[in-house]
């Protein structure tokens, strides 16, 4: 599917290009392939040998997973985002709480959640051990597909009435403040107020979890008219050329640069300890990425706090872990 100029983070690029969509079965050689469940696809990561067999034979096999239903309800606070919702779930069930299970999301908060937010949640299903993260295919899904290279989708897909679940998890977000996942597990989740003022040296805004245009807009809203704290590197990585160009068109890149951020190319970069933001000994980062295991972003003596783009941007300004309401 390569076309000249296409590059960037696969889990943003594929939905953006309409290469994955509702009702598809998708396998990929990356654990965050489960992202596409946000569009109602059964999508999961597998090992390289299994992927090679799938490519060669055009088929593969699965054990059908049991399902955990996650109901997210209540009134969504101003600064709460999809990232917070998923971190709250992982806090509740643990990093192996959904091992080889399907996580199925619903409730009034999920019904109102834009597709990009659903992709963020599905992306981190694997961080709870999940085989897939599934969202109903509704009018929002079909509209997203029509706008992103997959017109004519008429499929409606939702759980059957009276469907049987292995477990039901209810999360009421009314009055919930933003959260961060503290080192060194995505389940070590605390309210921002519990760890506020923890000093940091770096912020990363991007990745397959939060590198989409809505995430860029969130970060820019916080950074507009403000400056990144002295001694902090704030690295912004829009996840595809389309996101990069839209950010440029809307003036978001100028906002980032005026604030003192480093705007980089469309890359996973430091998320997996690759490049462009590797942490040194004793350094601490707030990142919109999905995993904060020891050494994930560089040195084994570094620390990563996972957060939404609004919390990451606020932390860049404050020079420490901070929520938007502290600015």
PDB file of C-alpha atoms in Angstrom:
ATOM      1  CA  UNK A   1       0.000   0.000   0.000  1.00  0.00           C
ATOM      2  CA  UNK A   2       3.020   2.289  -0.009  1.00  0.00           C
ATOM      3  CA  UNK A   3       2.695   5.534  -1.912  1.00  0.00           C
ATOM      4  CA  UNK A   4       5.386   8.172  -2.220  1.00  0.00           C
ATOM      5  CA  UNK A   5       5.444  10.363   0.862  1.00  0.00           C
ATOM      6  CA  UNK A   6       3.575   7.898   3.051  1.00  0.00           C
ATOM      7  CA  UNK A   7       5.385   7.366   6.290  1.00  0.00           C
ATOM      8  CA  UNK A   8       4.763   7.708   9.953  1.00  0.00           C
ATOM      9  CA  UNK A   9       3.067   5.703  12.653  1.00  0.00           C
ATOM     10  CA  UNK A  10       1.170   2.735  11.212  1.00  0.00           C
ATOM     11  CA  UNK A  11      -1.701   2.750  13.686  1.00  0.00           C
ATOM     12  CA  UNK A  12      -2.627   6.293  12.704  1.00  0.00           C
ATOM     13  CA  UNK A  13      -1.835   5.851   9.001  1.00  0.00           C
ATOM     14  CA  UNK A  14      -3.954   2.768   8.332  1.00  0.00           C
ATOM     15  CA  UNK A  15      -7.277   4.108   9.689  1.00  0.00           C
ATOM     16  CA  UNK A  16      -6.518   7.476   8.108  1.00  0.00           C
ATOM     17  CA  UNK A  17      -6.109   5.853   4.687  1.00  0.00           C
ATOM     18  CA  UNK A  18      -9.146   3.573   5.073  1.00  0.00           C
ATOM     19  CA  UNK A  19      -6.968   0.452   4.935  1.00  0.00           C
ATOM     20  CA  UNK A  20      -8.681  -0.950   8.025  1.00  0.00           C
ATOM     21  CA  UNK A  21     -12.325  -0.633   8.940  1.00  0.00           C
ATOM     22  CA  UNK A  22     -15.462  -2.042  10.567  1.00  0.00           C
ATOM     23  CA  UNK A  23     -15.877  -5.801  10.479  1.00  0.00           C
ATOM     24  CA  UNK A  24     -12.327  -6.484   9.308  1.00  0.00           C
ATOM     25  CA  UNK A  25     -10.094  -9.107  10.848  1.00  0.00           C
ATOM     26  CA  UNK A  26      -6.617  -7.590  11.072  1.00  0.00           C
ATOM     27  CA  UNK A  27      -3.346  -9.130  12.237  1.00  0.00           C
ATOM     28  CA  UNK A  28      -0.128  -7.183  12.553  1.00  0.00           C
ATOM     29  CA  UNK A  29       3.395  -7.754  13.820  1.00  0.00           C
ATOM     30  CA  UNK A  30       3.022  -5.091  16.490  1.00  0.00           C
ATOM     31  CA  UNK A  31       1.209  -5.481  19.785  1.00  0.00           C
ATOM     32  CA  UNK A  32      -0.721  -2.240  19.284  1.00  0.00           C
ATOM     33  CA  UNK A  33      -2.474  -3.550  16.184  1.00  0.00           C
ATOM     34  CA  UNK A  34      -5.454  -3.765  18.554  1.00  0.00           C
ATOM     35  CA  UNK A  35      -5.904  -0.027  17.848  1.00  0.00           C
ATOM     36  CA  UNK A  36      -8.291  -0.806  14.982  1.00  0.00           C
ATOM     37  CA  UNK A  37     -10.891  -2.141  17.408  1.00  0.00           C
ATOM     38  CA  UNK A  38     -11.801   1.520  17.755  1.00  0.00           C
ATOM     39  CA  UNK A  39     -13.385   1.145  14.305  1.00  0.00           C
ATOM     40  CA  UNK A  40     -15.086  -2.142  15.120  1.00  0.00           C
ATOM     41  CA  UNK A  41     -12.399  -4.425  13.648  1.00  0.00           C
ATOM     42  CA  UNK A  42     -11.139  -7.612  15.283  1.00  0.00           C
ATOM     43  CA  UNK A  43      -7.499  -6.547  15.291  1.00  0.00           C
ATOM     44  CA  UNK A  44      -4.646  -8.053  17.230  1.00  0.00           C
ATOM     45  CA  UNK A  45      -0.880  -8.295  17.314  1.00  0.00           C
ATOM     46  CA  UNK A  46       0.898 -11.584  16.670  1.00  0.00           C
ATOM     47  CA  UNK A  47       4.439 -12.880  16.431  1.00  0.00           C
ATOM     48  CA  UNK A  48       6.427 -12.529  13.230  1.00  0.00           C
ATOM     49  CA  UNK A  49       6.149 -16.232  12.340  1.00  0.00           C
ATOM     50  CA  UNK A  50       2.365 -16.148  12.705  1.00  0.00           C
ATOM     51  CA  UNK A  51       2.197 -13.005  10.550  1.00  0.00           C
ATOM     52  CA  UNK A  52       4.372 -14.647   7.869  1.00  0.00           C
ATOM     53  CA  UNK A  53       2.025 -17.647   7.848  1.00  0.00           C
ATOM     54  CA  UNK A  54      -0.968 -15.333   7.535  1.00  0.00           C
ATOM     55  CA  UNK A  55       0.631 -13.503   4.615  1.00  0.00           C
ATOM     56  CA  UNK A  56       1.550 -16.761   2.886  1.00  0.00           C
ATOM     57  CA  UNK A  57      -1.700 -18.648   3.451  1.00  0.00           C
ATOM     58  CA  UNK A  58      -4.254 -15.853   3.737  1.00  0.00           C
ATOM     59  CA  UNK A  59      -5.622 -17.378   6.926  1.00  0.00           C
ATOM     60  CA  UNK A  60      -4.780 -17.865  10.579  1.00  0.00           C
ATOM     61  CA  UNK A  61      -6.515 -19.252  13.637  1.00  0.00           C
ATOM     62  CA  UNK A  62      -7.690 -17.868  16.949  1.00  0.00           C
ATOM     63  CA  UNK A  63      -9.132 -19.137  20.150  1.00  0.00           C
ATOM     64  CA  UNK A  64     -12.337 -17.106  20.468  1.00  0.00           C
ATOM     65  CA  UNK A  65     -11.783 -14.896  23.538  1.00  0.00           C
ATOM     66  CA  UNK A  66     -14.240 -14.419  26.346  1.00  0.00           C
ATOM     67  CA  UNK A  67     -15.367 -10.823  26.813  1.00  0.00           C
ATOM     68  CA  UNK A  68     -15.094  -8.240  29.565  1.00  0.00           C
ATOM     69  CA  UNK A  69     -17.687  -5.491  29.218  1.00  0.00           C
ATOM     70  CA  UNK A  70     -16.516  -2.025  30.257  1.00  0.00           C
ATOM     71  CA  UNK A  71     -19.252   0.540  30.874  1.00  0.00           C
ATOM     72  CA  UNK A  72     -17.991   4.119  31.110  1.00  0.00           C
ATOM     73  CA  UNK A  73     -20.717   6.432  32.344  1.00  0.00           C
ATOM     74  CA  UNK A  74     -21.297   9.811  33.992  1.00  0.00           C
ATOM     75  CA  UNK A  75     -20.500  13.381  33.064  1.00  0.00           C
ATOM     76  CA  UNK A  76     -17.154  13.800  31.314  1.00  0.00           C
ATOM     77  CA  UNK A  77     -15.103  16.511  33.089  1.00  0.00           C
ATOM     78  CA  UNK A  78     -13.535  19.256  30.977  1.00  0.00           C
ATOM     79  CA  UNK A  79      -9.948  18.003  31.060  1.00  0.00           C
ATOM     80  CA  UNK A  80     -10.599  14.259  31.053  1.00  0.00           C
ATOM     81  CA  UNK A  81      -9.655  12.454  27.839  1.00  0.00           C
ATOM     82  CA  UNK A  82      -9.820   8.967  26.337  1.00  0.00           C
ATOM     83  CA  UNK A  83      -6.300   8.268  27.645  1.00  0.00           C
ATOM     84  CA  UNK A  84      -7.534   8.839  31.204  1.00  0.00           C
ATOM     85  CA  UNK A  85     -10.434   6.442  30.692  1.00  0.00           C
ATOM     86  CA  UNK A  86      -8.135   3.627  29.597  1.00  0.00           C
ATOM     87  CA  UNK A  87      -5.626   4.272  32.369  1.00  0.00           C
ATOM     88  CA  UNK A  88      -8.465   4.132  34.903  1.00  0.00           C
ATOM     89  CA  UNK A  89      -9.524   0.761  33.498  1.00  0.00           C
ATOM     90  CA  UNK A  90      -5.983  -0.632  33.619  1.00  0.00           C
ATOM     91  CA  UNK A  91      -5.703   0.599  37.193  1.00  0.00           C
ATOM     92  CA  UNK A  92      -8.900  -1.311  37.996  1.00  0.00           C
ATOM     93  CA  UNK A  93      -8.132  -4.665  36.330  1.00  0.00           C
ATOM     94  CA  UNK A  94      -4.310  -4.663  36.129  1.00  0.00           C
ATOM     95  CA  UNK A  95      -1.867  -5.250  33.290  1.00  0.00           C
ATOM     96  CA  UNK A  96      -2.967  -8.883  32.983  1.00  0.00           C
ATOM     97  CA  UNK A  97      -6.613  -8.393  33.902  1.00  0.00           C
ATOM     98  CA  UNK A  98      -7.807  -9.058  30.358  1.00  0.00           C
ATOM     99  CA  UNK A  99      -5.265 -11.684  29.319  1.00  0.00           C
ATOM    100  CA  UNK A 100      -6.416 -13.128  25.965  1.00  0.00           C
ATOM    101  CA  UNK A 101      -9.830 -11.566  26.445  1.00  0.00           C
ATOM    102  CA  UNK A 102     -11.852  -9.098  24.422  1.00  0.00           C
ATOM    103  CA  UNK A 103     -12.459  -5.736  26.080  1.00  0.00           C
ATOM    104  CA  UNK A 104     -15.805  -4.385  24.872  1.00  0.00           C
ATOM    105  CA  UNK A 105     -16.507  -0.726  25.600  1.00  0.00           C
ATOM    106  CA  UNK A 106     -19.879   0.960  26.017  1.00  0.00           C
ATOM    107  CA  UNK A 107     -21.850   3.432  28.113  1.00  0.00           C
ATOM    108  CA  UNK A 108     -22.921   7.011  27.498  1.00  0.00           C
ATOM    109  CA  UNK A 109     -19.357   8.388  27.664  1.00  0.00           C
ATOM    110  CA  UNK A 110     -18.188   5.910  25.013  1.00  0.00           C
ATOM    111  CA  UNK A 111     -21.230   6.600  22.832  1.00  0.00           C
ATOM    112  CA  UNK A 112     -20.266  10.281  22.751  1.00  0.00           C
ATOM    113  CA  UNK A 113     -16.534   9.652  22.313  1.00  0.00           C
ATOM    114  CA  UNK A 114     -15.110  10.612  18.886  1.00  0.00           C
ATOM    115  CA  UNK A 115     -13.470   7.837  16.885  1.00  0.00           C
ATOM    116  CA  UNK A 116      -9.964   9.177  17.533  1.00  0.00           C
ATOM    117  CA  UNK A 117     -10.597   8.790  21.261  1.00  0.00           C
ATOM    118  CA  UNK A 118     -11.863   5.248  20.702  1.00  0.00           C
ATOM    119  CA  UNK A 119      -8.686   4.433  18.790  1.00  0.00           C
ATOM    120  CA  UNK A 120      -6.661   5.684  21.760  1.00  0.00           C
ATOM    121  CA  UNK A 121      -8.501   3.355  24.130  1.00  0.00           C
ATOM    122  CA  UNK A 122      -8.370   0.332  21.810  1.00  0.00           C
ATOM    123  CA  UNK A 123      -4.643   0.977  21.295  1.00  0.00           C
ATOM    124  CA  UNK A 124      -3.986   0.234  24.960  1.00  0.00           C
ATOM    125  CA  UNK A 125      -6.109  -2.934  25.224  1.00  0.00           C
ATOM    126  CA  UNK A 126      -2.843  -4.867  25.109  1.00  0.00           C
ATOM    127  CA  UNK A 127      -1.629  -2.958  28.181  1.00  0.00           C
ATOM    128  CA  UNK A 128      -4.293  -4.855  30.130  1.00  0.00           C
ATOM    129  CA  UNK A 129      -3.344  -8.107  28.373  1.00  0.00           C
ATOM    130  CA  UNK A 130      -6.327  -7.895  26.030  1.00  0.00           C
ATOM    131  CA  UNK A 131      -6.514  -9.743  22.728  1.00  0.00           C
ATOM    132  CA  UNK A 132      -8.732  -7.005  21.273  1.00  0.00           C
ATOM    133  CA  UNK A 133     -10.482  -3.806  22.329  1.00  0.00           C
ATOM    134  CA  UNK A 134     -13.876  -3.530  20.656  1.00  0.00           C
ATOM    135  CA  UNK A 135     -16.227  -0.625  20.022  1.00  0.00           C
ATOM    136  CA  UNK A 136     -19.654  -0.714  18.423  1.00  0.00           C
ATOM    137  CA  UNK A 137     -19.888   0.426  14.814  1.00  0.00           C
ATOM    138  CA  UNK A 138     -22.229   3.409  14.926  1.00  0.00           C
ATOM    139  CA  UNK A 139     -22.922   6.594  13.017  1.00  0.00           C
ATOM    140  CA  UNK A 140     -19.686   8.166  14.295  1.00  0.00           C
ATOM    141  CA  UNK A 141     -17.734   5.203  12.944  1.00  0.00           C
ATOM    142  CA  UNK A 142     -19.397   5.336   9.541  1.00  0.00           C
ATOM    143  CA  UNK A 143     -18.822   9.095   9.298  1.00  0.00           C
ATOM    144  CA  UNK A 144     -15.141   8.663  10.149  1.00  0.00           C
ATOM    145  CA  UNK A 145     -14.807   5.972   7.471  1.00  0.00           C
ATOM    146  CA  UNK A 146     -16.494   8.193   4.879  1.00  0.00           C
ATOM    147  CA  UNK A 147     -14.034  10.971   5.668  1.00  0.00           C
ATOM    148  CA  UNK A 148     -10.993   8.667   5.647  1.00  0.00           C
ATOM    149  CA  UNK A 149     -10.903   6.720   2.427  1.00  0.00           C
ATOM    150  CA  UNK A 150     -13.541   4.101   3.163  1.00  0.00           C
ATOM    151  CA  UNK A 151     -16.876   5.458   1.919  1.00  0.00           C
ATOM    152  CA  UNK A 152     -20.098   3.490   1.722  1.00  0.00           C
ATOM    153  CA  UNK A 153     -19.837   1.668   5.055  1.00  0.00           C
ATOM    154  CA  UNK A 154     -23.364   0.681   6.110  1.00  0.00           C
ATOM    155  CA  UNK A 155     -22.476  -1.967   8.685  1.00  0.00           C
ATOM    156  CA  UNK A 156     -24.061  -1.704  12.127  1.00  0.00           C
ATOM    157  CA  UNK A 157     -22.257  -3.807  14.678  1.00  0.00           C
ATOM    158  CA  UNK A 158     -22.993  -3.991  18.393  1.00  0.00           C
ATOM    159  CA  UNK A 159     -23.321  -6.530  21.165  1.00  0.00           C
ATOM    160  CA  UNK A 160     -26.416  -8.705  21.084  1.00  0.00           C
ATOM    161  CA  UNK A 161     -29.050  -7.929  23.720  1.00  0.00           C
ATOM    162  CA  UNK A 162     -28.419 -10.184  26.696  1.00  0.00           C
ATOM    163  CA  UNK A 163     -24.855 -11.000  25.611  1.00  0.00           C
ATOM    164  CA  UNK A 164     -22.941 -13.011  28.176  1.00  0.00           C
ATOM    165  CA  UNK A 165     -19.810 -11.507  29.696  1.00  0.00           C
ATOM    166  CA  UNK A 166     -17.109 -13.027  31.835  1.00  0.00           C
ATOM    167  CA  UNK A 167     -17.002  -9.802  33.822  1.00  0.00           C
ATOM    168  CA  UNK A 168     -18.581  -6.349  33.796  1.00  0.00           C
ATOM    169  CA  UNK A 169     -16.533  -3.320  34.877  1.00  0.00           C
ATOM    170  CA  UNK A 170     -18.345  -0.050  35.578  1.00  0.00           C
ATOM    171  CA  UNK A 171     -16.448   3.252  35.625  1.00  0.00           C
ATOM    172  CA  UNK A 172     -18.218   6.501  36.554  1.00  0.00           C
ATOM    173  CA  UNK A 173     -16.098   9.465  35.481  1.00  0.00           C
ATOM    174  CA  UNK A 174     -18.206  12.189  37.088  1.00  0.00           C
ATOM    175  CA  UNK A 175     -15.844  14.495  38.981  1.00  0.00           C
ATOM    176  CA  UNK A 176     -12.776  12.463  38.004  1.00  0.00           C
ATOM    177  CA  UNK A 177      -9.578  14.479  37.600  1.00  0.00           C
ATOM    178  CA  UNK A 178      -6.934  13.619  34.982  1.00  0.00           C
ATOM    179  CA  UNK A 179      -4.549  10.800  35.844  1.00  0.00           C
ATOM    180  CA  UNK A 180      -1.027   9.620  35.077  1.00  0.00           C
ATOM    181  CA  UNK A 181       0.470   6.139  35.043  1.00  0.00           C
ATOM    182  CA  UNK A 182       3.554   6.307  37.219  1.00  0.00           C
ATOM    183  CA  UNK A 183       6.708   4.221  36.730  1.00  0.00           C
ATOM    184  CA  UNK A 184       7.065   1.435  35.862  1.00  0.00           C
ATOM    185  CA  UNK A 185       3.649  -0.018  34.917  1.00  0.00           C
ATOM    186  CA  UNK A 186       0.604   1.299  33.037  1.00  0.00           C
ATOM    187  CA  UNK A 187      -1.465   0.086  36.008  1.00  0.00           C
ATOM    188  CA  UNK A 188       0.364   2.292  38.540  1.00  0.00           C
ATOM    189  CA  UNK A 189      -2.205   5.025  38.023  1.00  0.00           C
ATOM    190  CA  UNK A 190      -2.660   8.034  40.288  1.00  0.00           C
ATOM    191  CA  UNK A 191      -4.609  11.270  40.097  1.00  0.00           C
ATOM    192  CA  UNK A 192      -2.434  14.125  38.870  1.00  0.00           C
ATOM    193  CA  UNK A 193      -2.918  15.905  42.197  1.00  0.00           C
ATOM    194  CA  UNK A 194      -1.247  12.978  44.000  1.00  0.00           C
ATOM    195  CA  UNK A 195       2.036  13.368  42.116  1.00  0.00           C
ATOM    196  CA  UNK A 196       1.937  17.030  41.127  1.00  0.00           C
ATOM    197  CA  UNK A 197       5.202  18.927  41.392  1.00  0.00           C
ATOM    198  CA  UNK A 198       7.276  15.840  40.511  1.00  0.00           C
ATOM    199  CA  UNK A 199      10.084  17.441  38.440  1.00  0.00           C
ATOM    200  CA  UNK A 200      10.605  16.352  34.827  1.00  0.00           C
ATOM    201  CA  UNK A 201      13.213  16.835  32.111  1.00  0.00           C
ATOM    202  CA  UNK A 202      11.204  15.823  29.040  1.00  0.00           C
ATOM    203  CA  UNK A 203       7.706  15.715  27.558  1.00  0.00           C
ATOM    204  CA  UNK A 204       6.752  13.668  24.483  1.00  0.00           C
ATOM    205  CA  UNK A 205       3.494  14.389  22.655  1.00  0.00           C
ATOM    206  CA  UNK A 206       2.807  11.881  19.881  1.00  0.00           C
ATOM    207  CA  UNK A 207       2.839   8.088  19.263  1.00  0.00           C
ATOM    208  CA  UNK A 208       0.210   5.639  18.005  1.00  0.00           C
ATOM    209  CA  UNK A 209      -1.766   6.383  21.162  1.00  0.00           C
ATOM    210  CA  UNK A 210      -1.990  10.174  21.025  1.00  0.00           C
ATOM    211  CA  UNK A 211      -0.408  11.520  17.850  1.00  0.00           C
ATOM    212  CA  UNK A 212      -3.596  12.344  15.925  1.00  0.00           C
ATOM    213  CA  UNK A 213      -4.948  15.765  15.006  1.00  0.00           C
ATOM    214  CA  UNK A 214      -7.292  15.916  18.006  1.00  0.00           C
ATOM    215  CA  UNK A 215      -4.271  15.301  20.241  1.00  0.00           C
ATOM    216  CA  UNK A 216      -2.301  18.057  18.522  1.00  0.00           C
ATOM    217  CA  UNK A 217      -5.237  20.434  19.052  1.00  0.00           C
ATOM    218  CA  UNK A 218      -5.438  19.482  22.729  1.00  0.00           C
ATOM    219  CA  UNK A 219      -1.746  20.124  23.282  1.00  0.00           C
ATOM    220  CA  UNK A 220      -1.857  23.418  21.374  1.00  0.00           C
ATOM    221  CA  UNK A 221      -4.799  24.627  23.458  1.00  0.00           C
ATOM    222  CA  UNK A 222      -2.664  24.294  26.575  1.00  0.00           C
ATOM    223  CA  UNK A 223       0.580  25.620  25.069  1.00  0.00           C
ATOM    224  CA  UNK A 224      -0.872  28.623  23.230  1.00  0.00           C
ATOM    225  CA  UNK A 225       0.557  31.811  24.708  1.00  0.00           C
ATOM    226  CA  UNK A 226       2.705  29.882  27.185  1.00  0.00           C
ATOM    227  CA  UNK A 227       6.330  28.752  27.321  1.00  0.00           C
ATOM    228  CA  UNK A 228       7.884  25.371  28.013  1.00  0.00           C
ATOM    229  CA  UNK A 229       9.669  25.485  31.366  1.00  0.00           C
ATOM    230  CA  UNK A 230      13.409  26.072  31.339  1.00  0.00           C
ATOM    231  CA  UNK A 231      15.304  22.803  31.415  1.00  0.00           C
ATOM    232  CA  UNK A 232      12.476  20.775  29.847  1.00  0.00           C
ATOM    233  CA  UNK A 233      12.577  19.303  26.338  1.00  0.00           C
ATOM    234  CA  UNK A 234       9.069  19.188  24.865  1.00  0.00           C
ATOM    235  CA  UNK A 235       9.057  17.009  21.748  1.00  0.00           C
ATOM    236  CA  UNK A 236       5.968  17.040  19.515  1.00  0.00           C
ATOM    237  CA  UNK A 237       5.692  14.295  16.890  1.00  0.00           C
ATOM    238  CA  UNK A 238       2.547  14.391  14.710  1.00  0.00           C
ATOM    239  CA  UNK A 239       2.036  10.769  13.724  1.00  0.00           C
ATOM    240  CA  UNK A 240       1.467  11.002   9.941  1.00  0.00           C
ATOM    241  CA  UNK A 241       2.120  13.501   7.133  1.00  0.00           C
ATOM    242  CA  UNK A 242      -1.609  14.273   7.022  1.00  0.00           C
ATOM    243  CA  UNK A 243      -1.631  15.116  10.734  1.00  0.00           C
ATOM    244  CA  UNK A 244       1.566  17.141  10.294  1.00  0.00           C
ATOM    245  CA  UNK A 245       0.120  19.132   7.374  1.00  0.00           C
ATOM    246  CA  UNK A 246      -3.204  19.715   9.120  1.00  0.00           C
ATOM    247  CA  UNK A 247      -1.332  20.922  12.200  1.00  0.00           C
ATOM    248  CA  UNK A 248       0.632  23.287   9.962  1.00  0.00           C
ATOM    249  CA  UNK A 249      -2.551  24.517   8.267  1.00  0.00           C
ATOM    250  CA  UNK A 250      -4.240  25.256  11.600  1.00  0.00           C
ATOM    251  CA  UNK A 251      -1.205  27.074  12.994  1.00  0.00           C
ATOM    252  CA  UNK A 252      -0.609  24.427  15.660  1.00  0.00           C
ATOM    253  CA  UNK A 253       3.040  23.914  14.728  1.00  0.00           C
ATOM    254  CA  UNK A 254       3.661  27.621  15.115  1.00  0.00           C
ATOM    255  CA  UNK A 255       1.998  27.480  18.519  1.00  0.00           C
ATOM    256  CA  UNK A 256       4.298  24.627  19.535  1.00  0.00           C
ATOM    257  CA  UNK A 257       7.410  26.376  18.262  1.00  0.00           C
ATOM    258  CA  UNK A 258       6.465  29.690  19.879  1.00  0.00           C
ATOM    259  CA  UNK A 259       6.147  27.809  23.157  1.00  0.00           C
ATOM    260  CA  UNK A 260       9.651  26.404  22.748  1.00  0.00           C
ATOM    261  CA  UNK A 261       8.755  22.875  21.669  1.00  0.00           C
ATOM    262  CA  UNK A 262      10.779  20.724  19.295  1.00  0.00           C
ATOM    263  CA  UNK A 263       8.531  19.716  16.375  1.00  0.00           C
ATOM    264  CA  UNK A 264       9.820  16.541  14.748  1.00  0.00           C
ATOM    265  CA  UNK A 265       8.891  14.232  11.873  1.00  0.00           C
ATOM    266  CA  UNK A 266       6.229  11.533  11.824  1.00  0.00           C
ATOM    267  CA  UNK A 267       7.880   8.852  13.914  1.00  0.00           C
ATOM    268  CA  UNK A 268       7.492   6.564  16.897  1.00  0.00           C
ATOM    269  CA  UNK A 269      10.825   8.037  17.995  1.00  0.00           C
ATOM    270  CA  UNK A 270      11.428   7.852  21.728  1.00  0.00           C
ATOM    271  CA  UNK A 271       8.307   5.797  22.560  1.00  0.00           C
ATOM    272  CA  UNK A 272      10.205   2.512  22.180  1.00  0.00           C
ATOM    273  CA  UNK A 273      13.631   3.921  22.958  1.00  0.00           C
ATOM    274  CA  UNK A 274      14.341   4.418  19.256  1.00  0.00           C
ATOM    275  CA  UNK A 275      15.637   7.951  18.728  1.00  0.00           C
ATOM    276  CA  UNK A 276      14.868  11.680  19.075  1.00  0.00           C
ATOM    277  CA  UNK A 277      14.309  11.818  22.800  1.00  0.00           C
ATOM    278  CA  UNK A 278      16.082   8.950  24.528  1.00  0.00           C
ATOM    279  CA  UNK A 279      16.165   9.422  28.296  1.00  0.00           C
ATOM    280  CA  UNK A 280      19.459   9.419  30.178  1.00  0.00           C
ATOM    281  CA  UNK A 281      20.206   8.178  33.677  1.00  0.00           C
ATOM    282  CA  UNK A 282      17.968   9.812  36.268  1.00  0.00           C
ATOM    283  CA  UNK A 283      15.794  11.613  33.717  1.00  0.00           C
ATOM    284  CA  UNK A 284      12.025  11.688  33.992  1.00  0.00           C
ATOM    285  CA  UNK A 285       9.472  12.213  31.215  1.00  0.00           C
ATOM    286  CA  UNK A 286       5.748  12.732  30.863  1.00  0.00           C
ATOM    287  CA  UNK A 287       4.664  11.073  27.620  1.00  0.00           C
ATOM    288  CA  UNK A 288       1.453  10.451  25.704  1.00  0.00           C
ATOM    289  CA  UNK A 289       2.782   7.005  24.774  1.00  0.00           C
ATOM    290  CA  UNK A 290       1.326   3.676  25.904  1.00  0.00           C
ATOM    291  CA  UNK A 291       4.017   1.864  27.840  1.00  0.00           C
ATOM    292  CA  UNK A 292       6.302   2.908  30.689  1.00  0.00           C
ATOM    293  CA  UNK A 293       8.265  -0.226  31.550  1.00  0.00           C
ATOM    294  CA  UNK A 294      11.728   0.247  33.009  1.00  0.00           C
ATOM    295  CA  UNK A 295      14.103   1.252  30.215  1.00  0.00           C
ATOM    296  CA  UNK A 296      11.322   1.620  27.646  1.00  0.00           C
ATOM    297  CA  UNK A 297      12.424   5.119  26.624  1.00  0.00           C
ATOM    298  CA  UNK A 298      16.150   4.753  27.205  1.00  0.00           C
ATOM    299  CA  UNK A 299      18.154   4.358  30.379  1.00  0.00           C
ATOM    300  CA  UNK A 300      17.117   1.738  32.919  1.00  0.00           C
ATOM    301  CA  UNK A 301      17.524   4.537  35.476  1.00  0.00           C
ATOM    302  CA  UNK A 302      14.953   6.787  33.771  1.00  0.00           C
ATOM    303  CA  UNK A 303      11.233   7.122  34.494  1.00  0.00           C
ATOM    304  CA  UNK A 304       8.185   7.600  32.253  1.00  0.00           C
ATOM    305  CA  UNK A 305       4.792   8.924  33.345  1.00  0.00           C
ATOM    306  CA  UNK A 306       1.977   8.202  30.877  1.00  0.00           C
ATOM    307  CA  UNK A 307      -0.621  10.925  30.384  1.00  0.00           C
ATOM    308  CA  UNK A 308      -3.029  12.569  27.963  1.00  0.00           C
ATOM    309  CA  UNK A 309      -1.864  15.406  25.691  1.00  0.00           C
ATOM    310  CA  UNK A 310      -3.435  18.075  27.915  1.00  0.00           C
ATOM    311  CA  UNK A 311      -1.602  16.783  30.994  1.00  0.00           C
ATOM    312  CA  UNK A 312       1.642  16.358  29.041  1.00  0.00           C
ATOM    313  CA  UNK A 313       1.449  19.906  27.692  1.00  0.00           C
ATOM    314  CA  UNK A 314       0.600  21.333  31.114  1.00  0.00           C
ATOM    315  CA  UNK A 315       3.543  19.453  32.609  1.00  0.00           C
ATOM    316  CA  UNK A 316       5.856  20.918  29.947  1.00  0.00           C
ATOM    317  CA  UNK A 317       4.812  24.414  30.985  1.00  0.00           C
ATOM    318  CA  UNK A 318       5.005  23.722  34.714  1.00  0.00           C
ATOM    319  CA  UNK A 319       8.311  21.835  34.552  1.00  0.00           C
ATOM    320  CA  UNK A 320       6.779  19.109  36.686  1.00  0.00           C
ATOM    321  CA  UNK A 321       3.834  16.726  36.582  1.00  0.00           C
ATOM    322  CA  UNK A 322       0.806  19.019  36.379  1.00  0.00           C
ATOM    323  CA  UNK A 323      -2.773  19.209  35.195  1.00  0.00           C
ATOM    324  CA  UNK A 324      -4.224  21.963  33.001  1.00  0.00           C
ATOM    325  CA  UNK A 325      -6.128  23.438  35.936  1.00  0.00           C
ATOM    326  CA  UNK A 326      -2.815  24.240  37.644  1.00  0.00           C
ATOM    327  CA  UNK A 327      -1.753  26.682  34.952  1.00  0.00           C
TER     328      UNK A 327
END
